[in-house]
Short mmCIF file of C-alpha atoms in Angstrom, two decimals:
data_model
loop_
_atom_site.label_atom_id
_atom_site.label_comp_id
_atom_site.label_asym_id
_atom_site.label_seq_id
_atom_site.Cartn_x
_atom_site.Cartn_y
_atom_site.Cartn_z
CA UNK L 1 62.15 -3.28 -4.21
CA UNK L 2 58.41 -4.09 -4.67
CA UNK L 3 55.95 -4.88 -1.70
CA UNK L 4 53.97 -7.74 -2.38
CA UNK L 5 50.29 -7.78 -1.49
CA UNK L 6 46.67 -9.58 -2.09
CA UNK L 7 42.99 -7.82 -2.55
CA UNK L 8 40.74 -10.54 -1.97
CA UNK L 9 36.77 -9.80 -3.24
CA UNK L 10 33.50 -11.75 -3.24
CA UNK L 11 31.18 -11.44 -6.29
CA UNK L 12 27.79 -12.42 -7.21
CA UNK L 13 28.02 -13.48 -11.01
CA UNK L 14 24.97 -12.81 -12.96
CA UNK L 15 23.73 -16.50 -14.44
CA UNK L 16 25.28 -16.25 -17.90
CA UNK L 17 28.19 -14.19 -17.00
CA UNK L 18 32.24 -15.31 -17.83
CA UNK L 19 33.47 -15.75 -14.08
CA UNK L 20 36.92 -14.52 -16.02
CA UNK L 21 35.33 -11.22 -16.95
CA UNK L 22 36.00 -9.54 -13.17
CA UNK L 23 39.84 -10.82 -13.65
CA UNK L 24 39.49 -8.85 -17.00
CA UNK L 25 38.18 -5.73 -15.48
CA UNK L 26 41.00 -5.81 -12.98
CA UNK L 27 43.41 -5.85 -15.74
CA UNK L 28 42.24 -2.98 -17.18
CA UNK L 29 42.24 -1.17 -14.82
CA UNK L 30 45.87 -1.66 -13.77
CA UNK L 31 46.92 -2.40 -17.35
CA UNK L 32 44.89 -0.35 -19.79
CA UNK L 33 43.92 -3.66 -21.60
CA UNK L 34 43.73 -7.23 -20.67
CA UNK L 35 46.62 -7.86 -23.93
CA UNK L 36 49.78 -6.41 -23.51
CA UNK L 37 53.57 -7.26 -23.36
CA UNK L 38 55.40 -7.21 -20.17
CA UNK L 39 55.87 -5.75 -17.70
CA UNK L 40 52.71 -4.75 -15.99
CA UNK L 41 53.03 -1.09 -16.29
CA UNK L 42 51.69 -0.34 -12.57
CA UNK L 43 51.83 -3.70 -11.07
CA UNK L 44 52.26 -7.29 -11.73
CA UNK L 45 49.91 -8.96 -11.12
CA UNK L 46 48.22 -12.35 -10.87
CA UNK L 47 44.26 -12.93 -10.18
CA UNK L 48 42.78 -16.41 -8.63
CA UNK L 49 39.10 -17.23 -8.85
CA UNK L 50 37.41 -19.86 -7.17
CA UNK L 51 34.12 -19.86 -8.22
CA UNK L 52 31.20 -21.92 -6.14
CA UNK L 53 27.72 -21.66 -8.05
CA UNK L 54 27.24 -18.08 -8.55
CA UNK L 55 29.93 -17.11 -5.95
CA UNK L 56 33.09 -16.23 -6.84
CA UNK L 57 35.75 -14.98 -4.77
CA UNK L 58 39.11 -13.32 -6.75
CA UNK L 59 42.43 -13.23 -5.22
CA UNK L 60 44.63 -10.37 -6.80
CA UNK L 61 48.28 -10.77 -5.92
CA UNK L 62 50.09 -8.18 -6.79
CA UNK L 63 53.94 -6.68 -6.66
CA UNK L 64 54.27 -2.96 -6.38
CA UNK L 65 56.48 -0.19 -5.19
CA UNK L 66 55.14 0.22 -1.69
CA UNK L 67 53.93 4.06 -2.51
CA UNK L 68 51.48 2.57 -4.99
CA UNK L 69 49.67 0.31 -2.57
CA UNK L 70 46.73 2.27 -2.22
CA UNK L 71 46.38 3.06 -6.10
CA UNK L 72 46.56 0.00 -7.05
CA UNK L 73 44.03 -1.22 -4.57
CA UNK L 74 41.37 1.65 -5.33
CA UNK L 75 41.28 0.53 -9.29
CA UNK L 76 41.03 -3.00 -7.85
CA UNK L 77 37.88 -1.68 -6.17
CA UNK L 78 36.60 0.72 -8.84
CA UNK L 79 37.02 -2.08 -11.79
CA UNK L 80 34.82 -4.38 -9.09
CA UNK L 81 32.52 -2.15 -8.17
CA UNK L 82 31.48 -1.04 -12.07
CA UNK L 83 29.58 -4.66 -12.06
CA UNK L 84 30.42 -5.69 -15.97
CA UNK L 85 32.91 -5.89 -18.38
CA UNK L 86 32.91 -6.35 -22.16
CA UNK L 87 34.70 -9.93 -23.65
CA UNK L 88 36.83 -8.66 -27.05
CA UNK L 89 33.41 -10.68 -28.59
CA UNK L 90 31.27 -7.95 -27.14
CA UNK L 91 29.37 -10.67 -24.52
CA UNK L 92 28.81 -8.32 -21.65
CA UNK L 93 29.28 -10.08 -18.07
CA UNK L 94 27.67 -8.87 -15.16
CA UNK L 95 28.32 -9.33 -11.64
CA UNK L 96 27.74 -7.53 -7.92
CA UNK L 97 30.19 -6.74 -5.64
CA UNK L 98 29.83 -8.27 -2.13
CA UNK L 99 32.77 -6.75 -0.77
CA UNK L 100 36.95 -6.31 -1.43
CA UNK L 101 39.63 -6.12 1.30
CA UNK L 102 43.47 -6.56 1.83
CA UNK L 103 44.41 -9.97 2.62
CA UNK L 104 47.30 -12.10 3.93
CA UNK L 105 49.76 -13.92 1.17
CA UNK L 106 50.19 -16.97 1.51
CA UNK L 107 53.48 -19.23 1.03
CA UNK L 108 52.20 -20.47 -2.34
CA UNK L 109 51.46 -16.92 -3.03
CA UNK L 110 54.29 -15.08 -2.04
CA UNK L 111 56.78 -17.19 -4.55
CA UNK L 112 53.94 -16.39 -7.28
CA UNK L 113 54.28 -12.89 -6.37
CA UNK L 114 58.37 -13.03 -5.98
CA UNK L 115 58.47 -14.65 -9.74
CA UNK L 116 56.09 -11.85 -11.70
CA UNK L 117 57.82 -9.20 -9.80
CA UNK L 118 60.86 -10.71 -11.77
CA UNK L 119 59.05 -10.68 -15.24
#
């Protein structure tokens, strides 16, 4: 049975960036591409943004066997902390990392997580 867990960062998007693109990179990382069928090959996932100015903070919930924790939260990082990713257009989007860390679900999270563990 999967764990379910949340990696919470803060970004600083550059001005013309796609506050999506960090959600992107985190797919990738996990995924190998942001388009594929399911399931989620290492973990399903979901990833929140809430984005204030240039401030953007990214909730990654995430289902995985409990041995993968730790993997799935150092490609979390690594995707982060390379600062840009590519849209399929070719726009690059740029952003720093403030900082990542584990986080508490919440109730509204935990069902989220319960139903994509199930897809």
């Amino acid at each position: 049975m999967p764990g379910f867990y949340v990696h919470e960062a803060t970004l600083r998007l550059d001005p013309a960036a796609d506050s999506a693109a960090p959600g992107a990179a985190i797919t990738v990382a996990l995924c190998g591409s942001w388009e594929h069928p399911p399931p989620c090959p290492l973990a399903a996932h979901y990833i929140a943004v809430q984005q204030d100015g240039q401030s953007v903070r990214l909730r990654t919930v995430f289902a995985a066997d409990p041995r993968q924790e730790a993997e799935v939260r150092r490609r979390i990082d690594a995707a982060l902390a390379k600062g840009s990713q590519p849209s399929p257009d070719g726009i690059l989007s740029r952003w720093t990392l403030v900082g990542t860390k584990a986080a508490e679900l919440t109730t509204a999270e935990l069902e989220h997580a319960q139903r994509i563990a199930g897809s």
